[in-house]
């Protein structure tokens, strides 16, 4: 019997839709195969995760915690997982697995031509494929990780994230989806985009489900500002048929997420210069993104939620594609604050704009 691979590249012929890559990275492999501009990278597969858990003797403890999770409250989950999480972060990798990770990162350095290539280390769980579930914001992503030793530390952190309280308390239609099965975790290693601007876009209106519209939110710098909700983004609404910009709302941006060389990590930093008062996207870029959104929706055959970035050289890159979940899937519940969901934050911001507009109309009458 052939052993399942521990490493699978996004542009490998077998990668699109491959369950070994989890939901997020399998989707990016599909986008790569479809000819979209996806940053290069490889996945440390769910087979690697399961090999590590079995070889270190941690699989049994993981199964025990999963069995107990549906019967525990949030504080109990935190206490119950301490030993397991510590084991995941410190137990030795097998010689074979560590060698393959190191060789693959070296290959990525060669592909990009950059020593210690900055990468995003991205969780991509099998449970992201559950019907009726959206794990956006539940699993971990680490940005601007440089050097293979740091990459390995953050791979472990993503594995450990499978047993965080936010994940183990996640509910789908009243059931604990993660605890219901032995779900694995792929970890994607993907070249960072030196983002001039970034954001999210939906191939429908997230307020009312109108499929004739494309709605996007954008900010200067890395897209963390939009996803986390701590930067007020620019908002654009485009007619999907005519590609006319129907509405635009821009605000002065005084902070941006970028790599802080002094701290060695991505941080929210003050913005200076002309960009503070300048829209992060030109009309031409908005329409280029809208065309891309239409293309992706045609390829996928359903409304999509897309994360993207525009590099300092003006190149558009696709960072994530997933089915739109607010209108097309059932209501989900979590013991963790629902406002942590990136999609819910976008909805709240658009709702806030509508409420403010109505109030302003009322005052003018």
XYZ file of C-alpha atoms in Angstrom:
365
model
C 0.000 0.000 0.000
C 1.431 3.387 -1.048
C 1.973 5.849 1.798
C 0.021 9.099 1.472
C 2.410 11.998 0.813
C 3.491 14.292 3.644
C 4.052 17.191 1.218
C 1.863 18.281 -1.715
C 2.504 21.392 -3.818
C -0.333 23.641 -4.955
C 0.613 23.096 -8.591
C 0.878 19.310 -8.320
C -1.466 17.573 -10.769
C -3.124 15.631 -7.928
C -3.621 18.665 -5.658
C -6.965 20.209 -6.794
C -9.698 19.011 -4.455
C -7.305 16.605 -2.692
C -8.585 15.885 0.828
C -4.994 15.663 2.091
C -4.779 19.457 1.698
C -7.834 20.239 3.830
C -10.531 22.648 2.705
C -8.603 25.895 2.287
C -5.492 24.630 0.522
C -7.365 22.179 -1.714
C -9.421 25.154 -2.875
C -6.243 27.132 -3.608
C -4.901 24.173 -5.577
C -8.126 24.249 -7.622
C -7.581 27.977 -8.250
C -3.976 27.336 -9.278
C -5.061 24.653 -11.755
C -7.687 27.057 -13.127
C -4.940 29.511 -14.034
C -5.545 32.082 -11.296
C -2.595 34.032 -9.895
C -2.106 32.196 -6.596
C 1.193 32.650 -4.686
C 3.274 29.453 -4.824
C 3.351 27.083 -1.893
C 3.015 23.560 -0.548
C 0.883 21.803 2.015
C 2.131 19.711 4.927
C -0.714 17.259 4.491
C -3.215 15.710 6.856
C -1.219 12.481 6.427
C 1.780 14.261 7.972
C -0.380 15.468 10.859
C -1.747 11.988 11.542
C 1.732 10.460 11.294
C 3.021 12.971 13.868
C 0.132 12.414 16.263
C 0.449 8.609 16.094
C 4.258 8.539 16.306
C 4.314 10.779 19.384
C 1.520 8.948 21.185
C -0.682 12.049 21.173
C -3.483 10.580 19.033
C -5.137 8.826 21.976
C -5.168 11.974 24.102
C -6.632 13.899 21.169
C -9.415 11.324 20.767
C -10.184 11.472 24.491
C -10.508 15.254 24.431
C -12.687 15.201 21.321
C -15.012 12.722 22.997
C -15.332 14.969 26.072
C -15.572 18.332 24.261
C -19.354 18.281 23.591
C -19.977 17.875 27.321
C -17.653 20.659 28.497
C -18.081 24.419 28.844
C -15.485 26.840 27.482
C -13.348 27.126 30.615
C -13.248 23.347 31.036
C -12.006 22.920 27.466
C -9.133 25.338 28.085
C -7.952 23.402 31.111
C -8.407 19.980 29.546
C -6.232 20.679 26.490
C -3.133 22.157 28.162
C -1.131 18.906 28.203
C -2.075 17.954 24.630
C -1.248 21.373 23.195
C 2.126 21.419 24.943
C 2.880 17.962 23.559
C 2.074 19.032 20.001
C 4.392 22.030 20.319
C 7.352 20.103 21.774
C 7.253 16.418 20.750
C 9.942 15.564 18.160
C 9.098 15.269 14.485
C 10.182 12.076 12.775
C 13.433 12.392 10.823
C 11.600 11.729 7.553
C 8.890 14.341 8.093
C 11.287 17.061 9.248
C 13.591 16.390 6.290
C 10.701 16.711 3.818
C 9.563 20.014 5.326
C 13.091 21.420 5.189
C 13.602 20.248 1.597
C 10.281 21.738 0.506
C 10.987 25.132 2.072
C 14.398 25.135 0.355
C 12.622 24.374 -2.940
C 10.257 27.310 -2.325
C 13.272 29.570 -1.723
C 14.635 28.415 -5.077
C 11.308 29.009 -6.842
C 10.947 32.526 -5.469
C 14.633 33.441 -5.656
C 14.446 34.758 -2.086
C 16.526 33.419 0.791
C 14.402 32.760 3.903
C 11.297 33.442 1.806
C 8.600 35.158 3.921
C 5.574 32.864 4.000
C 2.087 32.617 5.394
C 1.670 29.475 7.498
C -2.017 28.654 7.117
C -4.243 26.101 8.822
C -6.353 24.097 6.372
C -8.563 21.648 8.230
C -10.628 18.774 6.898
C -13.489 20.095 9.040
C -13.650 23.204 6.831
C -15.465 20.987 4.328
C -18.346 20.161 6.699
C -21.762 20.950 5.251
C -23.277 23.885 7.073
C -19.996 24.933 8.711
C -17.728 27.905 8.164
C -14.535 27.794 10.182
C -13.376 31.228 9.028
C -11.581 32.847 11.944
C -11.477 29.622 14.001
C -8.165 28.173 12.800
C -4.775 29.853 12.972
C -2.833 31.710 10.273
C 0.623 33.191 10.823
C 2.013 35.842 8.482
C 5.511 36.793 7.373
C 7.267 33.756 8.829
C 10.893 33.593 7.674
C 13.271 30.636 7.836
C 12.561 26.933 8.046
C 12.953 26.641 11.830
C 10.299 29.308 12.346
C 8.089 27.594 9.760
C 8.276 24.303 11.662
C 7.359 26.043 14.953
C 4.307 27.569 13.322
C 3.274 24.286 11.685
C 3.122 22.875 15.210
C 1.090 25.901 16.328
C -1.445 25.254 13.554
C -1.734 21.597 14.583
C -2.242 22.667 18.189
C -4.951 25.057 16.986
C -7.110 22.020 16.246
C -7.604 21.804 19.998
C -8.188 25.455 20.809
C -11.318 26.338 22.764
C -12.784 28.257 19.803
C -12.601 25.153 17.589
C -13.699 22.523 20.117
C -16.681 24.666 21.160
C -17.827 25.237 17.569
C -21.414 24.170 16.939
C -23.223 23.369 13.699
C -27.002 23.109 14.056
C -26.629 22.301 17.756
C -23.970 19.612 17.312
C -20.238 19.803 17.949
C -18.916 19.208 14.435
C -15.235 18.898 15.249
C -15.732 16.448 18.102
C -17.924 14.257 15.887
C -15.011 12.850 13.907
C -11.258 12.424 13.651
C -10.560 15.466 11.514
C -7.008 16.176 10.387
C -5.105 19.391 9.746
C -3.072 20.303 6.682
C -0.771 23.303 7.085
C -0.182 25.422 3.989
C 3.158 27.167 3.457
C 2.681 29.948 0.917
C 4.803 32.861 -0.263
C 3.703 36.187 1.208
C 2.511 38.940 -1.108
C 4.123 42.334 -0.498
C 0.650 43.864 -0.449
C 0.010 47.432 -1.475
C -3.675 46.846 -0.781
C -5.771 43.828 0.109
C -9.248 42.789 1.130
C -12.241 40.563 0.524
C -14.997 40.454 -2.079
C -18.289 38.609 -2.398
C -19.940 37.672 -5.679
C -23.275 38.727 -4.212
C -24.468 41.458 -1.873
C -23.834 40.068 1.648
C -26.675 42.176 3.073
C -29.502 40.783 0.985
C -28.111 37.979 -1.184
C -28.504 39.948 -4.446
C -26.477 37.942 -6.979
C -26.358 40.761 -9.509
C -23.819 42.634 -7.384
C -20.168 42.244 -6.393
C -19.273 43.790 -3.060
C -15.722 44.342 -1.849
C -13.901 45.782 1.150
C -10.299 46.928 0.898
C -7.542 48.604 2.884
C -3.948 49.685 2.453
C -1.422 46.988 3.382
C -2.149 43.403 4.374
C -5.747 42.218 4.430
C -5.653 41.549 8.191
C -7.131 45.001 8.621
C -10.305 43.903 6.833
C -10.451 40.338 8.174
C -9.911 41.322 11.821
C -12.214 44.317 11.551
C -9.970 46.817 13.329
C -9.486 49.078 10.293
C -12.441 50.826 8.678
C -12.142 49.641 5.064
C -13.085 51.220 1.775
C -16.269 49.672 0.358
C -17.216 49.207 -3.289
C -20.347 47.810 -4.938
C -20.173 46.810 -8.609
C -22.942 45.726 -10.983
C -21.989 42.211 -12.012
C -23.562 42.535 -15.470
C -22.545 46.026 -16.594
C -19.362 46.248 -14.463
C -20.403 49.719 -13.346
C -19.254 50.925 -9.932
C -22.578 51.644 -8.235
C -21.328 52.782 -4.857
C -18.001 53.633 -3.256
C -17.237 54.643 0.310
C -13.705 55.587 1.233
C -12.329 56.856 4.525
C -8.986 58.181 5.678
C -6.786 55.294 6.840
C -4.280 56.117 9.568
C -3.023 52.599 10.377
C -2.045 49.577 8.308
C -0.991 45.980 8.864
C 2.542 45.434 7.586
C 5.751 43.673 8.519
C 7.508 45.396 11.413
C 11.195 44.631 10.844
C 12.172 45.758 14.341
C 9.688 43.396 15.999
C 10.120 40.664 13.400
C 6.367 40.236 12.941
C 3.273 41.681 11.282
C 1.836 44.531 13.309
C -0.661 47.370 13.089
C 1.522 50.366 12.255
C 0.824 54.100 11.786
C 0.442 55.244 8.192
C 2.177 58.326 6.915
C 2.195 60.344 3.714
C -0.305 60.737 0.899
C -1.791 57.253 1.187
C -3.656 58.225 4.375
C -6.095 60.340 2.366
C -5.938 58.414 -0.926
C -8.286 55.524 -1.842
C -6.429 52.220 -1.679
C -7.918 51.096 -5.011
C -8.354 53.008 -8.254
C -11.541 52.546 -10.262
C -9.528 50.492 -12.757
C -8.366 48.149 -9.994
C -11.899 47.800 -8.606
C -13.147 46.734 -12.034
C -10.201 44.352 -12.539
C -11.095 42.691 -9.239
C -14.769 42.558 -10.204
C -13.893 40.773 -13.468
C -11.779 38.333 -11.496
C -14.690 37.708 -9.117
C -16.998 36.922 -12.059
C -14.417 34.540 -13.506
C -14.044 32.684 -10.209
C -17.816 32.424 -9.709
C -18.185 30.951 -13.217
C -15.458 28.425 -12.475
C -16.962 27.418 -9.125
C -20.619 27.570 -10.189
C -21.854 29.344 -7.053
C -21.405 32.607 -5.092
C -17.922 32.943 -3.605
C -16.105 34.720 -0.795
C -12.644 35.732 -2.084
C -9.572 37.127 -0.336
C -7.119 38.959 -2.582
C -4.104 41.248 -2.547
C -2.598 43.780 -4.941
C 1.202 43.833 -4.809
C 3.330 46.975 -4.787
C 3.865 46.335 -8.517
C 0.114 46.258 -9.128
C -0.206 42.478 -9.559
C -3.469 40.951 -8.302
C -3.052 37.733 -6.321
C -5.767 35.319 -5.121
C -5.222 34.358 -1.471
C -8.337 32.351 -0.691
C -11.569 31.229 -2.338
C -14.436 29.630 -0.447
C -18.188 29.278 -0.976
C -20.244 32.158 0.369
C -21.752 30.861 3.598
C -24.149 33.488 4.933
C -26.908 32.999 2.346
C -26.195 29.485 1.092
C -25.653 27.561 4.324
C -27.522 26.934 7.506
C -27.197 29.049 10.600
C -24.200 28.148 12.787
C -23.678 28.711 16.486
C -20.582 28.851 18.676
C -19.832 29.259 22.328
C -17.306 31.828 21.127
C -18.580 35.317 20.258
C -20.111 35.135 16.763
C -18.739 38.597 15.984
C -15.294 37.004 15.664
C -16.315 35.660 12.244
C -14.743 37.740 9.422
C -17.909 37.360 7.340
C -20.077 38.627 10.203
C -17.807 41.640 10.611
C -18.233 42.518 6.934
C -22.002 42.169 7.250
C -22.030 44.347 10.359
C -20.038 47.079 8.671
C -22.329 47.145 5.630
C -25.380 47.128 7.901
C -23.908 50.033 9.831
C -23.473 52.017 6.626
C -27.139 51.420 5.710
C -28.376 52.451 9.163
C -26.275 55.606 9.130
C -27.548 56.507 5.659
C -31.179 56.100 6.729
C -30.595 58.234 9.815
C -29.036 60.936 7.687
C -32.044 60.890 5.343
C -34.358 61.242 8.325
C -32.457 64.261 9.648
C -32.623 65.984 6.270
C -36.403 65.764 6.073
